[in-house]
mmCIF file of C-alpha atoms in Angstrom:
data_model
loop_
_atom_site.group_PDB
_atom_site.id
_atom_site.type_symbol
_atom_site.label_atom_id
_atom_site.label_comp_id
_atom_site.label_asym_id
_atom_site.label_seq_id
_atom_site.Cartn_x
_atom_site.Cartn_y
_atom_site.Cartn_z
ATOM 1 C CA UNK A 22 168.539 114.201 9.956
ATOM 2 C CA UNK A 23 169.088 117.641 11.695
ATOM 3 C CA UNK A 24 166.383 120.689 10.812
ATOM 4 C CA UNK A 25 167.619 123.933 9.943
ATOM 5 C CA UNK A 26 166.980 125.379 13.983
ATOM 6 C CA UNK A 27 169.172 122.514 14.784
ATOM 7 C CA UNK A 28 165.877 120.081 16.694
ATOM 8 C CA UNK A 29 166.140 116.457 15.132
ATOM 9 C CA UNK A 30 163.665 115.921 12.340
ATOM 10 C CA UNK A 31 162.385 112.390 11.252
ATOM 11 C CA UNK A 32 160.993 111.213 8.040
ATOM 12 C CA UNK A 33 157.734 109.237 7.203
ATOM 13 C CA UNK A 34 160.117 106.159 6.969
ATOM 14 C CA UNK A 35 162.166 106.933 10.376
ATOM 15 C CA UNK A 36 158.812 107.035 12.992
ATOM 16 C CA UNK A 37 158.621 104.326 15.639
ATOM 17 C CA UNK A 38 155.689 103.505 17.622
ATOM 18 C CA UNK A 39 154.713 105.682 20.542
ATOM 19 C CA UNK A 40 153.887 102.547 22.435
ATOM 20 C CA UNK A 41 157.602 101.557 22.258
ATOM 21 C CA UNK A 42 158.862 104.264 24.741
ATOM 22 C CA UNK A 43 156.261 102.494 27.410
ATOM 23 C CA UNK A 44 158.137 99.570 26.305
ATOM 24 C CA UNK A 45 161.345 101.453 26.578
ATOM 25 C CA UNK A 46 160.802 102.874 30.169
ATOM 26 C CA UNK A 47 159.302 99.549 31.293
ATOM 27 C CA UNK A 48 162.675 97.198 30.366
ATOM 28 C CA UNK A 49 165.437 98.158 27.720
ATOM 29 C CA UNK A 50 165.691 94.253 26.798
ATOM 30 C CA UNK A 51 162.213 93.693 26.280
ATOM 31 C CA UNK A 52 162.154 97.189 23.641
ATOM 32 C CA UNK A 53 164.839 95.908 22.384
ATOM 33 C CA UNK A 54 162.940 92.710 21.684
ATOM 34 C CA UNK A 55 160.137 93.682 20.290
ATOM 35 C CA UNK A 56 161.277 96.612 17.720
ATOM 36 C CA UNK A 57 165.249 95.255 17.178
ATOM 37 C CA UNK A 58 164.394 91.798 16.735
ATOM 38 C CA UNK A 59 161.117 91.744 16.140
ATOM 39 C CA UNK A 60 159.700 89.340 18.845
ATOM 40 C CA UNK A 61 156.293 89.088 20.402
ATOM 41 C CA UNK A 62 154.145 86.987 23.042
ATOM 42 C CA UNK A 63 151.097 87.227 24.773
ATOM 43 C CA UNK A 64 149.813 86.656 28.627
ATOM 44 C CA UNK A 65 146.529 86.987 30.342
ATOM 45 C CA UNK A 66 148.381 90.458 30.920
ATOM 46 C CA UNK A 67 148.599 91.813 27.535
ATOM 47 C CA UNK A 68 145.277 89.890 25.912
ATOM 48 C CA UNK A 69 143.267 91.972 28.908
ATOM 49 C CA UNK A 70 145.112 95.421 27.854
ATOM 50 C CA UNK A 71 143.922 94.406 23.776
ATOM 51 C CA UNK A 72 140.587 94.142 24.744
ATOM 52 C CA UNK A 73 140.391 97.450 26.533
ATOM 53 C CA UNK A 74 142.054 99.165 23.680
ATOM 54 C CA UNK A 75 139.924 97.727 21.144
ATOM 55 C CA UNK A 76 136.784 98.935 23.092
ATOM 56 C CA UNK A 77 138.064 102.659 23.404
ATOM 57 C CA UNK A 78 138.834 102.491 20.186
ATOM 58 C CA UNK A 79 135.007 101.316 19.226
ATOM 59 C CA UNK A 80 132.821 104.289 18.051
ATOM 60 C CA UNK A 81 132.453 107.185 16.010
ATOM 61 C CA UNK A 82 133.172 110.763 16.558
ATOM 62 C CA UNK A 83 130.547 112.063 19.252
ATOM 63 C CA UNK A 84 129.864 115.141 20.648
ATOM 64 C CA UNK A 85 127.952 115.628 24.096
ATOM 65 C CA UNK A 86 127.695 118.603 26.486
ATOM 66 C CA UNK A 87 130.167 120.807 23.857
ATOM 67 C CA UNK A 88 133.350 118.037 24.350
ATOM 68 C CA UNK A 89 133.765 116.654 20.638
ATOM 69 C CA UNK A 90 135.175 112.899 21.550
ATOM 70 C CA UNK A 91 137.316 111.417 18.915
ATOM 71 C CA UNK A 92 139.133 107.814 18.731
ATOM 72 C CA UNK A 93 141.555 105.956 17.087
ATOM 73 C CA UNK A 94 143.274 109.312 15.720
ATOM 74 C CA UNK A 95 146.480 108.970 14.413
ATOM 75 C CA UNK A 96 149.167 111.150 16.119
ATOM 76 C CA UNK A 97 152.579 111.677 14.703
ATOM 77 C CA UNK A 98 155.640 113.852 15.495
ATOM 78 C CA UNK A 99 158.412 114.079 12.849
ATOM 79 C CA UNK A 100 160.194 116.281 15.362
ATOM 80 C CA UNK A 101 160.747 113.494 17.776
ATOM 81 C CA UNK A 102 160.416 110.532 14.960
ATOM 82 C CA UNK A 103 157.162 108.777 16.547
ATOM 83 C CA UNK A 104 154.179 107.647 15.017
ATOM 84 C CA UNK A 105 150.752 105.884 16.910
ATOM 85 C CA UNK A 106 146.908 106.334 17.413
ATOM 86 C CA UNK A 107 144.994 107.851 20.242
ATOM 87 C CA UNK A 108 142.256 105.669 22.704
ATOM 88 C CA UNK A 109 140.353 109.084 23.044
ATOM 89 C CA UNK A 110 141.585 112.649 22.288
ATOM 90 C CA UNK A 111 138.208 115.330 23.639
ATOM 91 C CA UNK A 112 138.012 118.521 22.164
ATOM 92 C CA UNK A 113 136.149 120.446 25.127
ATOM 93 C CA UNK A 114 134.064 123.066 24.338
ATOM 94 C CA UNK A 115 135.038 126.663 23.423
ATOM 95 C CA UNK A 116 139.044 126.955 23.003
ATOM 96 C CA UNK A 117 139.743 124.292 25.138
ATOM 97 C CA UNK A 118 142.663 122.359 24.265
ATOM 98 C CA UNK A 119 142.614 118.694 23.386
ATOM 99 C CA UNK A 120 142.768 116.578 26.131
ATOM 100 C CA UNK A 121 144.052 112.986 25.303
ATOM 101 C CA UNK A 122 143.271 109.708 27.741
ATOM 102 C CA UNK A 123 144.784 106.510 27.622
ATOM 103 C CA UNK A 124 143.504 103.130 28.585
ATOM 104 C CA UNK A 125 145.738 101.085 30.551
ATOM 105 C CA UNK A 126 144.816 97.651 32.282
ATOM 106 C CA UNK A 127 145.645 97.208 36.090
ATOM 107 C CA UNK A 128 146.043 100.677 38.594
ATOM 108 C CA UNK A 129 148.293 103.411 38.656
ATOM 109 C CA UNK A 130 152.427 102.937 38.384
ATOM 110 C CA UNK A 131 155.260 103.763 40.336
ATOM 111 C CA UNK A 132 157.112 104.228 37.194
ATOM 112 C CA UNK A 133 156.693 107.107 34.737
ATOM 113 C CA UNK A 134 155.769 104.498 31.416
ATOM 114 C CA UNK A 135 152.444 105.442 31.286
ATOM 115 C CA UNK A 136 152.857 109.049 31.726
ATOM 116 C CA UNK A 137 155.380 109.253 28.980
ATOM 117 C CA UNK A 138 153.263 107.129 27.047
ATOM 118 C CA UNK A 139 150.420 109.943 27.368
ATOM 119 C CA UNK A 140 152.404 112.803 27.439
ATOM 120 C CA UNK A 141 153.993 111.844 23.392
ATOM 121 C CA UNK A 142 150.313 111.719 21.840
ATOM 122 C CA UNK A 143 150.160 114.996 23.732
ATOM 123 C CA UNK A 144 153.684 116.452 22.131
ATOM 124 C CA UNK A 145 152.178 115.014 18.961
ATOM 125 C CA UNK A 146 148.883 116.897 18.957
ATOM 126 C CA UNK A 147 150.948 119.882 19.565
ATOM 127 C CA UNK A 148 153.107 119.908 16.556
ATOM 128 C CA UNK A 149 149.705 118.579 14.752
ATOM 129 C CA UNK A 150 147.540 121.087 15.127
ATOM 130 C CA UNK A 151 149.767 124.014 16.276
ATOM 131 C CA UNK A 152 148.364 124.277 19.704
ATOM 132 C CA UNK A 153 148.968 123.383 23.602
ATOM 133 C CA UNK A 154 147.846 120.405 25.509
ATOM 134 C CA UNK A 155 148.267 120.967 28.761
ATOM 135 C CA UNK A 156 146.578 118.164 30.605
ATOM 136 C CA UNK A 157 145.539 114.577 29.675
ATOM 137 C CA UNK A 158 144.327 111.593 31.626
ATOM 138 C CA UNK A 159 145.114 107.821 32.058
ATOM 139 C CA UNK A 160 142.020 105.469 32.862
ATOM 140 C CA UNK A 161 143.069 102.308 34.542
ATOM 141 C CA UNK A 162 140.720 99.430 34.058
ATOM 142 C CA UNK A 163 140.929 98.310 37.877
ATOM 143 C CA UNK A 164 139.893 101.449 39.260
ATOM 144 C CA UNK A 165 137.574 102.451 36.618
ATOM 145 C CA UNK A 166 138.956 105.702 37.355
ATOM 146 C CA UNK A 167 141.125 108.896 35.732
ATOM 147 C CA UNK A 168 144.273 110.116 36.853
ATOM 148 C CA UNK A 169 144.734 113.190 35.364
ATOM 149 C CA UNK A 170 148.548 114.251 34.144
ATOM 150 C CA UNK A 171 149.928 117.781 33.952
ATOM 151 C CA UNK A 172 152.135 117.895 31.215
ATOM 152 C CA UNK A 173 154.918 120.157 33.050
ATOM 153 C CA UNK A 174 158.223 121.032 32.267
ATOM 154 C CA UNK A 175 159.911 117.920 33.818
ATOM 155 C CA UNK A 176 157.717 115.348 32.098
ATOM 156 C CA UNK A 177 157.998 116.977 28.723
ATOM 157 C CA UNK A 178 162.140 116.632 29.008
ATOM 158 C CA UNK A 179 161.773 112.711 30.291
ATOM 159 C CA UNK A 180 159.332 112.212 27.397
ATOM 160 C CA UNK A 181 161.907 113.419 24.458
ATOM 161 C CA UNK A 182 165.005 112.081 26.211
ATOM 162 C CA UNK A 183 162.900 108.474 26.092
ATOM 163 C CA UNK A 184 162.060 109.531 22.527
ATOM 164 C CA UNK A 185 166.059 109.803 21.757
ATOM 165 C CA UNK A 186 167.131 106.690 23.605
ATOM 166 C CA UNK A 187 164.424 105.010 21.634
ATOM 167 C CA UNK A 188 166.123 105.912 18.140
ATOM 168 C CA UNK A 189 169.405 105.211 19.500
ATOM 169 C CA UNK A 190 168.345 101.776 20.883
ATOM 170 C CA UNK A 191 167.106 100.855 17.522
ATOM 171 C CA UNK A 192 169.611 102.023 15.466
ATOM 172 C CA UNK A 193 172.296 100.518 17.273
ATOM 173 C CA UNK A 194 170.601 96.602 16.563
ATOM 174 C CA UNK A 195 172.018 95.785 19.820
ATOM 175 C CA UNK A 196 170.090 94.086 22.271
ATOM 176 C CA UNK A 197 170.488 94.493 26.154
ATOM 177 C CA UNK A 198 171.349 91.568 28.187
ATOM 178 C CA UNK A 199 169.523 90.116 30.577
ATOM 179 C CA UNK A 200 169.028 91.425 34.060
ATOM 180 C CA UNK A 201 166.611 89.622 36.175
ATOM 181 C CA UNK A 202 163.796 91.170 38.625
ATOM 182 C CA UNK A 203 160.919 90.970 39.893
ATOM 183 C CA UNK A 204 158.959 92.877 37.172
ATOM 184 C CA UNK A 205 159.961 90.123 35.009
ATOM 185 C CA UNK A 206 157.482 87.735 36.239
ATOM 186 C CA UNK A 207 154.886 89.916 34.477
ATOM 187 C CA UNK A 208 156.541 90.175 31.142
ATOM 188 C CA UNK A 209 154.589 88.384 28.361
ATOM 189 C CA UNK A 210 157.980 87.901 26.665
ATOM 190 C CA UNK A 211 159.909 85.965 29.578
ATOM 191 C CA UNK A 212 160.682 83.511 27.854
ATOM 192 C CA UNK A 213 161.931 84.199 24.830
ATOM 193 C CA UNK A 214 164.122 86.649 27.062
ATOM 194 C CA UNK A 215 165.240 83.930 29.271
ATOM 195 C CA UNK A 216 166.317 86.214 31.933
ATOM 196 C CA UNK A 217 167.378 83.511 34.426
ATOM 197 C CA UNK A 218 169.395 81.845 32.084
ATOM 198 C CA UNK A 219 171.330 84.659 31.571
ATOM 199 C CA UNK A 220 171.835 85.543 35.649
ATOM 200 C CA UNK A 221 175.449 86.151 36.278
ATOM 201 C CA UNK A 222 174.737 84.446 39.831
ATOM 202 C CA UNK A 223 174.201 80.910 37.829
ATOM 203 C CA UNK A 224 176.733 78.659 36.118
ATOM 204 C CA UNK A 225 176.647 77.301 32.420
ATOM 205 C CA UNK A 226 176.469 73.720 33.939
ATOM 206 C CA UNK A 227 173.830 74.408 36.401
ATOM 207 C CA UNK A 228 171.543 76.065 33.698
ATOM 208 C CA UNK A 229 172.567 73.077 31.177
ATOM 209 C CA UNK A 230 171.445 70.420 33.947
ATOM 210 C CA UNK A 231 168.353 72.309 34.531
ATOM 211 C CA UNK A 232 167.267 72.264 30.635
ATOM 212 C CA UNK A 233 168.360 68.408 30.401
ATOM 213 C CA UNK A 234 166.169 67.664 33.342
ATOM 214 C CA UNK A 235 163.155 69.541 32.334
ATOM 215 C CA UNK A 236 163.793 68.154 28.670
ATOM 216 C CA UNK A 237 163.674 64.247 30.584
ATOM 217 C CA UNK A 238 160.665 64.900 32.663
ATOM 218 C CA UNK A 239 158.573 65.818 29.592
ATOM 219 C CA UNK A 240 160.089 63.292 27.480
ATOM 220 C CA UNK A 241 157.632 60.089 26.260
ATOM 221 C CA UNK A 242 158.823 57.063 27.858
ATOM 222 C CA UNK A 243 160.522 54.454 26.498
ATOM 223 C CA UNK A 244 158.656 51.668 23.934
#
């Protein structure tokens, strides 16, 4: 529905996961997947991210050196219809504004997934507690390291126009097709995607040949 200064407002029944634009940014199809139809498999590549999330998410509220660190805090925006919880959000010391860090598996991105991904729990603290959040950080569990994120003017426009194509994607029911590339070879949902069988550059008959050969190779042998 629309709010009386004409910004989109969601209800409590409307908010999708913040974890779905990464999802979103990452591959269409595989969104589309997961929060259309509902689908979901692991890898060694998601099983490692679950493990890091559960242990930043391990712990109560602490405070050293004036920096209150919180985890697990749910974050919602009914301004931009999402919904998730925080690894860490700090609370520095003084009026310093919350600074929220994700945990991500692997290194740093080319793609802007993982900054989105940050930059909604920071659009969500905002409208939760009336005040600015500037900065935030990622920590990648290869590097052991922070990359800090400014959360400019640019990023906060790529964040809600993800957060709109995310709400149309699901509302429409409609699942992408296919497009295969190299990313896919990472993507613990390969293959219930099945993006080779749906490459334009192969024929019906050559996929169908392929299936009935695999299907003879692992079939029992005759009594």
């Amino acid at each position: 529905m629309t709010s009386p200064n004409g910004t989109q407002a969601f209800g409590e029944d409307d908010l999708l996961p913040i974890s779905a634009l990464q999802h979103l940014l990452f591959c269409e199809r595989q969104c589309a997947l997961i929060h259309v139809e509902g689908l979901w498999a692991e890898n060694r590549l998601t099983v490692e991210g679950q493990h890091l999330h559960r242990k930043a998410h391990e712990g109560r509220p602490q405070t050293q050196s004036g920096t209150l660190t919180t985890r697990s805090l749910t974050l919602r925006s009914f301004r931009l219809g999402l919904i998730g919880r925080s690894d860490v959000v700090e609370f520095r010391a003084g009026e310093g504004a919350p600074f929220p860090v994700e945990y991500k598996r692997g290194k740093a991105k080319k793609h802007d997934a993982d900054r989105v991904q940050l930059c909604a729990q920071a659009l969500c603290l905002e409208e939760m507690l009336a005040r600015p959040v500037p900065l935030g950080a990622l920590y990648y569990g290869t590097t052991h390291r922070r990359t800090e994120v400014v959360f400019d003017r640019a990023l906060r426009q790529l964040t809600e126009d993800a957060s709109g194509r995310l709400h149309r994607l699901v509302a429409s029911g409609r699942t992408p097709a296919a497009n295969l590339e190299p990313k896919c070879a990472t993507c613990s949902l390969i293959e219930l995607c099945m993006p080779t069988a749906m490459d334009p550059g192969r024929t019906a008959a050559g996929y169908l040949s392929t299936v009935l050969a695999a299907n003879l190779e692992e079939a029992p042998p005759p009594p």
